Coordinates of C-alpha atoms in Angstrom, one line a residue:
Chain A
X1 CA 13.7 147.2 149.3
X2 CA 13.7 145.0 146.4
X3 CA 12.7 141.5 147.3
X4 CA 13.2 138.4 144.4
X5 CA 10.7 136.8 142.6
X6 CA 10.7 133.7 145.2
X7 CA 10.6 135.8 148.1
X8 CA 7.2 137.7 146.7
X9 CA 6.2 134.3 145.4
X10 CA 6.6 133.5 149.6
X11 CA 4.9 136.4 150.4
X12 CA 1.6 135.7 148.4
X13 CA 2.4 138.0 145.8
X14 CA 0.5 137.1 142.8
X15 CA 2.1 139.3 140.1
X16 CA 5.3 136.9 140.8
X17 CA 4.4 134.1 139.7
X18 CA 4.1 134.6 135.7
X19 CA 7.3 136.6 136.1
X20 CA 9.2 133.5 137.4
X21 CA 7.9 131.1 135.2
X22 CA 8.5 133.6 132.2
X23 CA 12.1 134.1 133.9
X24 CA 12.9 130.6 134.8
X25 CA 11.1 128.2 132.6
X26 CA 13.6 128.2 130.3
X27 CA 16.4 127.1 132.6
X28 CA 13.7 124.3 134.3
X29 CA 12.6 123.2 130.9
X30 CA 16.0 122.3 129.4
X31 CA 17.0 120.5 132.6
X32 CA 13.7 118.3 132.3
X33 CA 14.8 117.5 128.7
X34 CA 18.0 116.8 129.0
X35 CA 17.4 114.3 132.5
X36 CA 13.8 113.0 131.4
X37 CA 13.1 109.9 129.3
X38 CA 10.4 111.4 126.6
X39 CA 8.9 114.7 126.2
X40 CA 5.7 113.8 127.7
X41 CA 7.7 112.9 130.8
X42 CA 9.7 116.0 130.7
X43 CA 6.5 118.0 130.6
X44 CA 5.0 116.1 133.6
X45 CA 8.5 116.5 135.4
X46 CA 8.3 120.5 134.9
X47 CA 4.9 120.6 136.4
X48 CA 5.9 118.6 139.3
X49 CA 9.2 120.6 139.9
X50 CA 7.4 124.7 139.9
X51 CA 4.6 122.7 142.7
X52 CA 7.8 121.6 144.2
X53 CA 8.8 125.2 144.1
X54 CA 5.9 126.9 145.2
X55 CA 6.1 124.9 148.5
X56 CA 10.1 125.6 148.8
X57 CA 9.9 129.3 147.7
X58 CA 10.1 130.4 151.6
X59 CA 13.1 128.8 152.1
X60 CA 15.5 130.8 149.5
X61 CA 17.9 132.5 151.0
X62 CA 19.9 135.2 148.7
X63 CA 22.6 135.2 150.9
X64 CA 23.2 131.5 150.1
X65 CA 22.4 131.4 146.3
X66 CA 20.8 133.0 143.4
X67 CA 17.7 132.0 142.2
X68 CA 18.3 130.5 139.3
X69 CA 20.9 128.1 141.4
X70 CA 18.0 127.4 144.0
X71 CA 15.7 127.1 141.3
X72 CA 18.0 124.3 139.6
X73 CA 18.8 122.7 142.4
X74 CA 15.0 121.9 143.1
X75 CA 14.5 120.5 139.8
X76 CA 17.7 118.4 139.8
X77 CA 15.8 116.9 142.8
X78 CA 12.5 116.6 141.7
X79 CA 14.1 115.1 137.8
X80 CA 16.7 112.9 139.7
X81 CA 14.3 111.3 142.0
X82 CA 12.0 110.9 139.1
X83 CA 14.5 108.8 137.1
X84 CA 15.5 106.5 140.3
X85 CA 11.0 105.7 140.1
X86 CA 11.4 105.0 136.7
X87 CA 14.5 102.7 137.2
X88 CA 15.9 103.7 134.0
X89 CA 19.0 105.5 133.3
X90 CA 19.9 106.8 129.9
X91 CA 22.0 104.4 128.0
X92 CA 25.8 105.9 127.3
X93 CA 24.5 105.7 123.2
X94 CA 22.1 108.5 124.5
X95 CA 24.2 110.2 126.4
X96 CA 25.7 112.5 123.4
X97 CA 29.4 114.2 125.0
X98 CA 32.0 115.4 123.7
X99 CA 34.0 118.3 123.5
X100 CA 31.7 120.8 122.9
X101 CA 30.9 120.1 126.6
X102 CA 34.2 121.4 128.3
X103 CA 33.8 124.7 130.2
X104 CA 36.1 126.3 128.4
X105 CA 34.1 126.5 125.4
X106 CA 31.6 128.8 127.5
X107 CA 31.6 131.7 124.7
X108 CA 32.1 134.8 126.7
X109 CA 28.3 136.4 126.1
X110 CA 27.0 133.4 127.9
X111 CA 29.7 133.9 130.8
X112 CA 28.5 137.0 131.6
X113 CA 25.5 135.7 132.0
X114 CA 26.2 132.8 134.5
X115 CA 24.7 133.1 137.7
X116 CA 27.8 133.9 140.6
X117 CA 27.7 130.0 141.7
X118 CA 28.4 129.2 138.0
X119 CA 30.8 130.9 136.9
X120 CA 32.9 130.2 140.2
X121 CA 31.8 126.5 139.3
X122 CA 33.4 127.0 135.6
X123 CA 36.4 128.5 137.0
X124 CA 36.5 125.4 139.3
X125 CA 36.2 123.1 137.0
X126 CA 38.7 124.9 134.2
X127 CA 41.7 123.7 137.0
X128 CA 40.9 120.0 136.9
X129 CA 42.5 117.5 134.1
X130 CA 39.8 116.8 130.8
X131 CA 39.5 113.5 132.7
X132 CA 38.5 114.7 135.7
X133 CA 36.2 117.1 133.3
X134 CA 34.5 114.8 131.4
X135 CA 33.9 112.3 134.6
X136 CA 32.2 115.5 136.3
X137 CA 30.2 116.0 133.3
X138 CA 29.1 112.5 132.9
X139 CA 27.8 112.8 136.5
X140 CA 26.7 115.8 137.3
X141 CA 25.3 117.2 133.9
X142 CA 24.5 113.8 132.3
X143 CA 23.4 112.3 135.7
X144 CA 24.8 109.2 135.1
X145 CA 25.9 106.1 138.1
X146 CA 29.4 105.6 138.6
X147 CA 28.9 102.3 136.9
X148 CA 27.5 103.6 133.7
X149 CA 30.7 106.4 133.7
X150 CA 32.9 103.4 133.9
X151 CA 31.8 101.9 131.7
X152 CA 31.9 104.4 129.1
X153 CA 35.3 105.9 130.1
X154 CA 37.0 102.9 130.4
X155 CA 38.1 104.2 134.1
X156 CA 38.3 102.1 137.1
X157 CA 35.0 102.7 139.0
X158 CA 37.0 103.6 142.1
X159 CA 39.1 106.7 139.9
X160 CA 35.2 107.4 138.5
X161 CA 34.0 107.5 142.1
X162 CA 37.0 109.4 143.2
X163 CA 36.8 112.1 140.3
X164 CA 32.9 113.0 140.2
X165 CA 33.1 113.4 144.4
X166 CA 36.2 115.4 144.7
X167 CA 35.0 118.1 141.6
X168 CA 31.9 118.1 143.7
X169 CA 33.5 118.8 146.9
X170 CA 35.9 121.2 145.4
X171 CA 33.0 123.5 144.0
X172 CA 31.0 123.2 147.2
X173 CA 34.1 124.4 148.8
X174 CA 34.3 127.4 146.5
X175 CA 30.9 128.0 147.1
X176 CA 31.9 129.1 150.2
X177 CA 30.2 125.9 152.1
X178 CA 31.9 124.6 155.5
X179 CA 33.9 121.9 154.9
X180 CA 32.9 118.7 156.2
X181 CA 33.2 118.3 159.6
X182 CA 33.3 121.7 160.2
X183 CA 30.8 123.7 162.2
X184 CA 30.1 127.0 163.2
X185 CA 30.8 127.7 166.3
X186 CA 28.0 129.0 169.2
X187 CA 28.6 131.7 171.0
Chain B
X1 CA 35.2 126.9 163.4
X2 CA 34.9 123.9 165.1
X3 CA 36.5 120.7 163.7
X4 CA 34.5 117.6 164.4
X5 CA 35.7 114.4 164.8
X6 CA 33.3 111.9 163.9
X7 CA 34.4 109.3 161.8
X8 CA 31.0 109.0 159.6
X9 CA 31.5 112.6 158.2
X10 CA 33.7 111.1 155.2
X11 CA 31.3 109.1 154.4
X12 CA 28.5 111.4 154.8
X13 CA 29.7 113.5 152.2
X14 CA 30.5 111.0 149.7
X15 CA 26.7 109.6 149.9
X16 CA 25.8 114.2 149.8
X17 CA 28.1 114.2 146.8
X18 CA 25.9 111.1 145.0
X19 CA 23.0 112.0 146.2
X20 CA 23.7 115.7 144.2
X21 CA 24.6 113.9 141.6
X22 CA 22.5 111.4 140.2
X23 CA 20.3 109.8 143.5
X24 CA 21.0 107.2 145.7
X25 CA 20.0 103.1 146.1
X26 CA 17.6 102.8 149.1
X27 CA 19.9 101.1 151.0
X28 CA 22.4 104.0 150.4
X29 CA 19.9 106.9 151.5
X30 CA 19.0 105.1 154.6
X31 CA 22.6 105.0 155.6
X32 CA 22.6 108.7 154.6
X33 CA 19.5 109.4 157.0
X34 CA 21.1 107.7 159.5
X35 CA 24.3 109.7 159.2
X36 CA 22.6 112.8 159.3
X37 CA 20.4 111.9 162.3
X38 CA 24.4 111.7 164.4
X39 CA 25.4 115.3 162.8
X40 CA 21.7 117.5 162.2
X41 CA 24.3 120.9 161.7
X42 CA 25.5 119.0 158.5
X43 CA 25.6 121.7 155.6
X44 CA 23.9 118.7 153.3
X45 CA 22.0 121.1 151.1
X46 CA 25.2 122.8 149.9
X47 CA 25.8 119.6 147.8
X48 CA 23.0 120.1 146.1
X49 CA 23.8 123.7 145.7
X50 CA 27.0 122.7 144.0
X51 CA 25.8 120.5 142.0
X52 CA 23.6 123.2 140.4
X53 CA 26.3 125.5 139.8
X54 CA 28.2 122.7 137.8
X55 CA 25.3 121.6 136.5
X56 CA 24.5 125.3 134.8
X57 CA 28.0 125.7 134.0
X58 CA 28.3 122.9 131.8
X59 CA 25.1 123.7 130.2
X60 CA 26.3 127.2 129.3
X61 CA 29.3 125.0 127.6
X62 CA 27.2 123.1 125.9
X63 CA 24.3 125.4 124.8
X64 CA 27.3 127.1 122.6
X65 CA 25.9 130.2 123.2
X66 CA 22.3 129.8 122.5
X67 CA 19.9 130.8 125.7
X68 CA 17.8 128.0 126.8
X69 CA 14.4 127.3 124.8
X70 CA 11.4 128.1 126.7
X71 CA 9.1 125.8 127.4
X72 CA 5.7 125.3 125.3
X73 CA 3.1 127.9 125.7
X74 CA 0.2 125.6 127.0
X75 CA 2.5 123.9 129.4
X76 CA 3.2 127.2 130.9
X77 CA -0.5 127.9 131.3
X78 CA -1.1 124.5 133.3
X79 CA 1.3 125.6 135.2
X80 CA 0.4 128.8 135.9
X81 CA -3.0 127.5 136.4
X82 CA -1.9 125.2 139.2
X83 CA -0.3 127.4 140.9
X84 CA -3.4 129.6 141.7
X85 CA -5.4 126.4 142.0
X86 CA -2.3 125.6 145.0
X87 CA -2.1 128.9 146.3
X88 CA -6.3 129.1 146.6
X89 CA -6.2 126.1 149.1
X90 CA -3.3 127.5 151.3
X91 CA -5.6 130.5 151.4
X92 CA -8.5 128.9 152.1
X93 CA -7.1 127.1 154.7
X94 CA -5.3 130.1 156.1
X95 CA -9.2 131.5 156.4
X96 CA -10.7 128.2 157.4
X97 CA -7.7 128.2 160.8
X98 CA -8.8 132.1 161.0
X99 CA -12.4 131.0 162.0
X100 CA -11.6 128.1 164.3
X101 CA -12.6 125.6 161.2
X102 CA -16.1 126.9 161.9
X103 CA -18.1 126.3 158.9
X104 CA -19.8 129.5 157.5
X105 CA -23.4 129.7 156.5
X106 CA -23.3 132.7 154.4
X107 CA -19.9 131.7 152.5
X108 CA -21.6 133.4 149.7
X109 CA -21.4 136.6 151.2
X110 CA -18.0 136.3 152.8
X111 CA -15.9 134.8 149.5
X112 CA -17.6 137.6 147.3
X113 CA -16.4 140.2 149.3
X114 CA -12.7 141.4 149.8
X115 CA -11.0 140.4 152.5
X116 CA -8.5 142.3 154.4
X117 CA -4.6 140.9 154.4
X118 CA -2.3 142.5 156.0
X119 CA 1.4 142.4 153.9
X120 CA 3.3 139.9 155.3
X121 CA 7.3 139.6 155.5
X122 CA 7.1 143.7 154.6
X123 CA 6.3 143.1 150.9
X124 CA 3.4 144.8 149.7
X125 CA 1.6 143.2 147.1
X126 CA -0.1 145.3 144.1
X127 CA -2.5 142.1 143.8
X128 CA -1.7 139.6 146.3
X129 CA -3.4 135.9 146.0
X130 CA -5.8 136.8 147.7
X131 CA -7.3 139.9 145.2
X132 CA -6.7 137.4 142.0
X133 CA -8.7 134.4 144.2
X134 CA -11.7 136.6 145.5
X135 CA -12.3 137.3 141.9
X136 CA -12.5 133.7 140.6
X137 CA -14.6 133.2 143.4
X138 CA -17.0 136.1 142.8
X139 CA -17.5 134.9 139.3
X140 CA -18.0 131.2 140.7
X141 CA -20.4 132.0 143.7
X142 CA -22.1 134.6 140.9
X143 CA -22.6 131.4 138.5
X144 CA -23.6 129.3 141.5
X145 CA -25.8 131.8 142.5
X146 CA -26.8 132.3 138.6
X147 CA -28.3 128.4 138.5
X148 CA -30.4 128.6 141.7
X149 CA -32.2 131.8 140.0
X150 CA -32.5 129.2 137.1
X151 CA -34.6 126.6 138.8
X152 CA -31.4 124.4 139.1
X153 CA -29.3 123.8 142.2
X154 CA -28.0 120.2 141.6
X155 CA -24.2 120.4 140.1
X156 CA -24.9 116.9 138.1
X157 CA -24.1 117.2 134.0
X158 CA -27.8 117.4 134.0
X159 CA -28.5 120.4 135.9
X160 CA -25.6 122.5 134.9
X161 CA -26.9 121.6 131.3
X162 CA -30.3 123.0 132.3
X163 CA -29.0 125.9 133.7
X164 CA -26.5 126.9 130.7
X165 CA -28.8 126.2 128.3
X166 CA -30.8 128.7 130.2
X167 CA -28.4 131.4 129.9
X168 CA -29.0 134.0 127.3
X169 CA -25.4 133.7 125.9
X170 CA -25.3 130.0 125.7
X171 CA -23.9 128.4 122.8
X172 CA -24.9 124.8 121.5
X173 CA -23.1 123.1 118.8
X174 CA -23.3 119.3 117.4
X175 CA -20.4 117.4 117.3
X176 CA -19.2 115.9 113.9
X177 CA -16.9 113.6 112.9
X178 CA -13.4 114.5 112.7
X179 CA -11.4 114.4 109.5
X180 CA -8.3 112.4 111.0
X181 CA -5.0 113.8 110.3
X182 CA -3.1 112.2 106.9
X183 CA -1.7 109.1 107.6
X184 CA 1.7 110.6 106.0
X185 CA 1.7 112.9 109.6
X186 CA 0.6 110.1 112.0
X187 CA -3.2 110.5 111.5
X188 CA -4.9 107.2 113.0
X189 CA -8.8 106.3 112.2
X190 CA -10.6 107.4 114.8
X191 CA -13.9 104.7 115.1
X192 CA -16.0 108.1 115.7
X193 CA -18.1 108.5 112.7
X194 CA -21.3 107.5 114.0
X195 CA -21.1 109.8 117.6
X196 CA -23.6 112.3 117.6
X197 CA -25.0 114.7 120.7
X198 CA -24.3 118.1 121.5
X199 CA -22.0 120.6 123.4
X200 CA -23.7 123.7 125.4
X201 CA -21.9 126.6 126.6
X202 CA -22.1 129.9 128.4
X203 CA -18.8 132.2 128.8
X204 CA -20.4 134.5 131.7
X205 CA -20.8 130.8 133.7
X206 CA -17.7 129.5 132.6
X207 CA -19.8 126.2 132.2
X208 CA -20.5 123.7 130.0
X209 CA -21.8 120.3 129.3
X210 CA -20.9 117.8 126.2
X211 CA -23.6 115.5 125.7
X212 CA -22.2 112.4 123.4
X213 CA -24.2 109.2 122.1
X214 CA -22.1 106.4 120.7
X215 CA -18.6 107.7 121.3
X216 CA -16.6 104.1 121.4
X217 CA -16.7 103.3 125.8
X218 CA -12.7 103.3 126.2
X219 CA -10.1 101.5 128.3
X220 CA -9.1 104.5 131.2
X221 CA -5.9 102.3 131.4
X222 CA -5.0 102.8 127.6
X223 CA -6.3 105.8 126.5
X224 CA -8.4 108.8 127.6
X225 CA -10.5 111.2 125.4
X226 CA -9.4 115.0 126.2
X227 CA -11.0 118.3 125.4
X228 CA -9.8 121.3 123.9
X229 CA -11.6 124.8 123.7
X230 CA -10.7 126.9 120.7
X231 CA -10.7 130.0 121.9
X232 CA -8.9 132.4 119.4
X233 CA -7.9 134.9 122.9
X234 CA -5.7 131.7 123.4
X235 CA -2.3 130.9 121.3
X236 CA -3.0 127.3 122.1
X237 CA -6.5 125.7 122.6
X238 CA -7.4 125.4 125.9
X239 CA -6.9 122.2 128.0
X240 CA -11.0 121.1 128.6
X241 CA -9.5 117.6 130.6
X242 CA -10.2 114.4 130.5
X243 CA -12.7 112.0 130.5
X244 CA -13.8 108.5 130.3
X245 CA -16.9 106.6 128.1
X246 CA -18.8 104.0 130.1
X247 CA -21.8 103.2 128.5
X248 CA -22.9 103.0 124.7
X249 CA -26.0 105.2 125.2
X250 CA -26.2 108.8 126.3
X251 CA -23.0 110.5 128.4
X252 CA -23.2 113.9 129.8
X253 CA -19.7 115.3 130.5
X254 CA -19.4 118.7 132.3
X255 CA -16.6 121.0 131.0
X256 CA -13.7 122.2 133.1
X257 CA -11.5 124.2 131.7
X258 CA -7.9 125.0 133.1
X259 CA -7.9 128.5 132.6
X260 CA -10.7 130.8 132.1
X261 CA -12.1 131.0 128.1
X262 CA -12.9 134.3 126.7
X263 CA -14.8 133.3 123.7
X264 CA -15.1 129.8 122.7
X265 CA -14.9 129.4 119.2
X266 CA -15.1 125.4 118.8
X267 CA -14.8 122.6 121.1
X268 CA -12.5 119.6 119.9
X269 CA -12.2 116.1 121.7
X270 CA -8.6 114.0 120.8
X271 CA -8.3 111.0 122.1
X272 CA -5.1 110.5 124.1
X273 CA -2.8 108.6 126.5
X274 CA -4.2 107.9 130.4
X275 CA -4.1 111.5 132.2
X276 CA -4.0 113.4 128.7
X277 CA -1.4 115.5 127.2
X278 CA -0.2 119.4 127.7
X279 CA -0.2 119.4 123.8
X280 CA -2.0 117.2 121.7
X281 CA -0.1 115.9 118.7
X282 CA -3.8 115.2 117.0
X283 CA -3.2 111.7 115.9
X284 CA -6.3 110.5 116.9
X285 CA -8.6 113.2 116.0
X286 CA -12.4 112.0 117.3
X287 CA -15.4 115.1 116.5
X288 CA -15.3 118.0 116.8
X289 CA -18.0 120.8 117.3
X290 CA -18.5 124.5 115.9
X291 CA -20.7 127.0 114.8
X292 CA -23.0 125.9 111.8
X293 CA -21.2 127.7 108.9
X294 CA -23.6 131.3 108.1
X295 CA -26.1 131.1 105.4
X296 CA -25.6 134.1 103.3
X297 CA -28.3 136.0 102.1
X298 CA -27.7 135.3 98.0

């Protein structure tokens, strides 16, 4: 049985661990950059996110996500929380969006390559208005408040509000997650 | 499928859907942990999750079509590098709960030789933590053991220097002044020129000691001088760490390098921001130390 690079990473395997930092720097790196203030803090932020990982490594679960969605949803964490300490978000001039950031511009080499929870997140996010869209973007990929988003849309913060939780929603949904309120039942 | 009925669980999952997104206020994450106290089945990592997903989609869109960069080289090997330095404690408190936290007089003897694992979670390891560890600590307990036959037990600068300068493949070099980079690049005057002293060095020990008289005494809260080992096995020099100058006369520095040096070729000092840097840029470039150039026969 073939086990993934966090579950042999777990499982004290030592050959694991160059391969997952060879394998999944990349995707770690380019989220520090894009969410961190400088380079030197994007390069404390990456070291703080794999010891995050190490530690969390025994609680991926394939059945839920892939690893490079687990992996990037540690290092949102780790970068997010890291910009609430520093109490500085980027200004909208910094914040560089346009067009080139719609999912339909996904060329279809790097499709293929989007993880399962991705590409059903693309295809999620295709159906909703270029509004909608860009106030996801601005959130999610940009990590911006709801203030700031207003701000630079022009939107009412309520529609902002409304926009970035409902694309939220409607991907976790699609991701297969019980909808709120829901549980499973016992037997 | 149960539906349930409390009326919080909007709100919960408009303060999950924030949170995934871009953090909460303190007052807004207590009111989350209080939330999720009432409803502890609450999916709340699948925001999270989903935020990912969208979060890797749009980056695909944006990357147009480019993979991502990886990340510098020496920041990889901190990394790696911590990661054995976390995984060592976890083991070694695995073995110190093993032995009722008994403290072992012959610890030489036990972390020199392999130690039984069985594979856990039915993966079976080719070289599991353990194998890598046991190693770094038989070449440790071997140096440790290598400076008591020297005459020198005391770990102080002073009696590591002792002992490496005691080894038979020691190296010792004299620092010089540092030609700073052009101002053109960034280059800053380093106020250097009149440090002298020494650095020793034995790759079997994996030890070292720099030995500086009149480096400038620094400000730990403005700047920090780091060390780098030029060790040509290495893409990037080697991170040596930081250190701090107290006093105007004589400072003895041990050497502790991040990752094991195969053959040092010169030993660089930088002076750099509080904690030091992955990479140094070199702007403040402060001596340097390395062989004495060969004087050719004719």
């Amino acid at each position: 049985m073939t086990h993934s690079l966090l579950q042999q990473v777990a499982a004290g395997n030592a050959n694991a661990v160059p391969e997952l930092i060879d394998r999944y720097g990349g995707l770690v790196w380019s989220l520090a950059r894009r969410l961190s203030l400088s380079q030197a803090d994007a390069e404390d932020a990456v070291q703080e996110v794999f010891a995050d990982l190490w530690k969390s490594a025994a609680r991926f679960d394939e059945t839920v996500a892939s690893e490079a969605t687990f992996i990037a949803m540690i290092a949102r964490r780790r970068l997010i929380d890291r910009r609430r300490r520093a109490a500085r978000q980027p200004s909208t001039f910094e914040v560089r969006d346009d067009l080139d950031g719609s999912v339909e511009r996904i060329t279809p080499e790097r499709r293929a390559e989007l993880t399962e929870e991705a590409s059903k997140a693309a295809k999620a996010i295709e159906t909703l208005r270029p509004e909608q869209q860009r106030v996801l973007r601005l959130s999610i990929y940009h990590g911006l408040s709801h203030e700031r988003i207003a701000e630079a849309t022009g939107l009412p913060l309520g529609t902002v509000k409304t926009h970035a939780r409902r694309g939220l929603m409607a991907v976790r949904e699609i991701l297969g997650a019980q909808r709120p309120g829901e549980v499973e039942a016992k037997p | 499928m149960t539906r349930g009925d409390g009326p919080h669980i909007e709100r919960l999952s408009e303060l999950l859907a924030d949170r995934a997104a871009h953090g909460l206020a303190p007052g807004d994450a207590a009111e989350l942990d209080r939330l999720l106290a009432k409803s502890p089945e609450f999916d709340a990592e699948s925001f999270d999750l989903a935020a990912a997903a969208i979060d890797q989609a749009f980056a695909a869109a944006a990357s147009g079509g480019q993979t991502p960069h990886a990340m510098p080289a020496p920041l990889r090997d901190r990394i790696e590098a911590a990661a054995i330095e976390t995984f060592a404690r976890a083991d070694d408190g695995r073995e110190r709960h093993q032995r009722g936290h008994a403290r072992s007089s012959d610890a030489r003897a036990t972390a020199a030789t392999p130690r039984h694992q069985e594979p856990r979670d039915g993966v079976n390891p080719r070289i599991a933590w353990w194998g890598w560890l046991a190693a770094a600590a038989a070449v440790a307990i071997a140096t440790l053991g290598w400076m008591r036959d020297t005459g020198s037990t005391a770990a102080t600068p002073t009696g590591v220097r002792a002992s490496v300068l005691a080894a038979s493949d020691h190296v010792q070099w004299s620092w010089t002044p540092w030609a700073a980079k052009p101002a053109s690049e960034g280059g800053i005057e380093f106020p250097a020129q009149a440090s002298t002293g020494d650095v020793c060095w034995s790759t079997t020990a994996q030890a070292g000691v720099m030995r500086f008289v009149g480096l400038p005494k620094n400000n730990p809260g403005e700047l920090q001088y780091q060390l780098w080992i030029i060790d040509p096995a290495q893409k990037h020099p080697i991170d040596g760490g930081v250190f701090n100058v107290d006093s105007g006369g004589e400072v003895l520095v041990t050497i502790n390098p991040k990752i094991r040096v195969s053959n040092a070729a010169a030993f660089a000092i930088t002076a750099e921001k509080p904690g030091g840097v992955v990479v140094s840029d070199q702007t403040k470039r402060v001596v340097i130390a390395a062989p004495p150039p060969p004087t050719g026969k004719g």
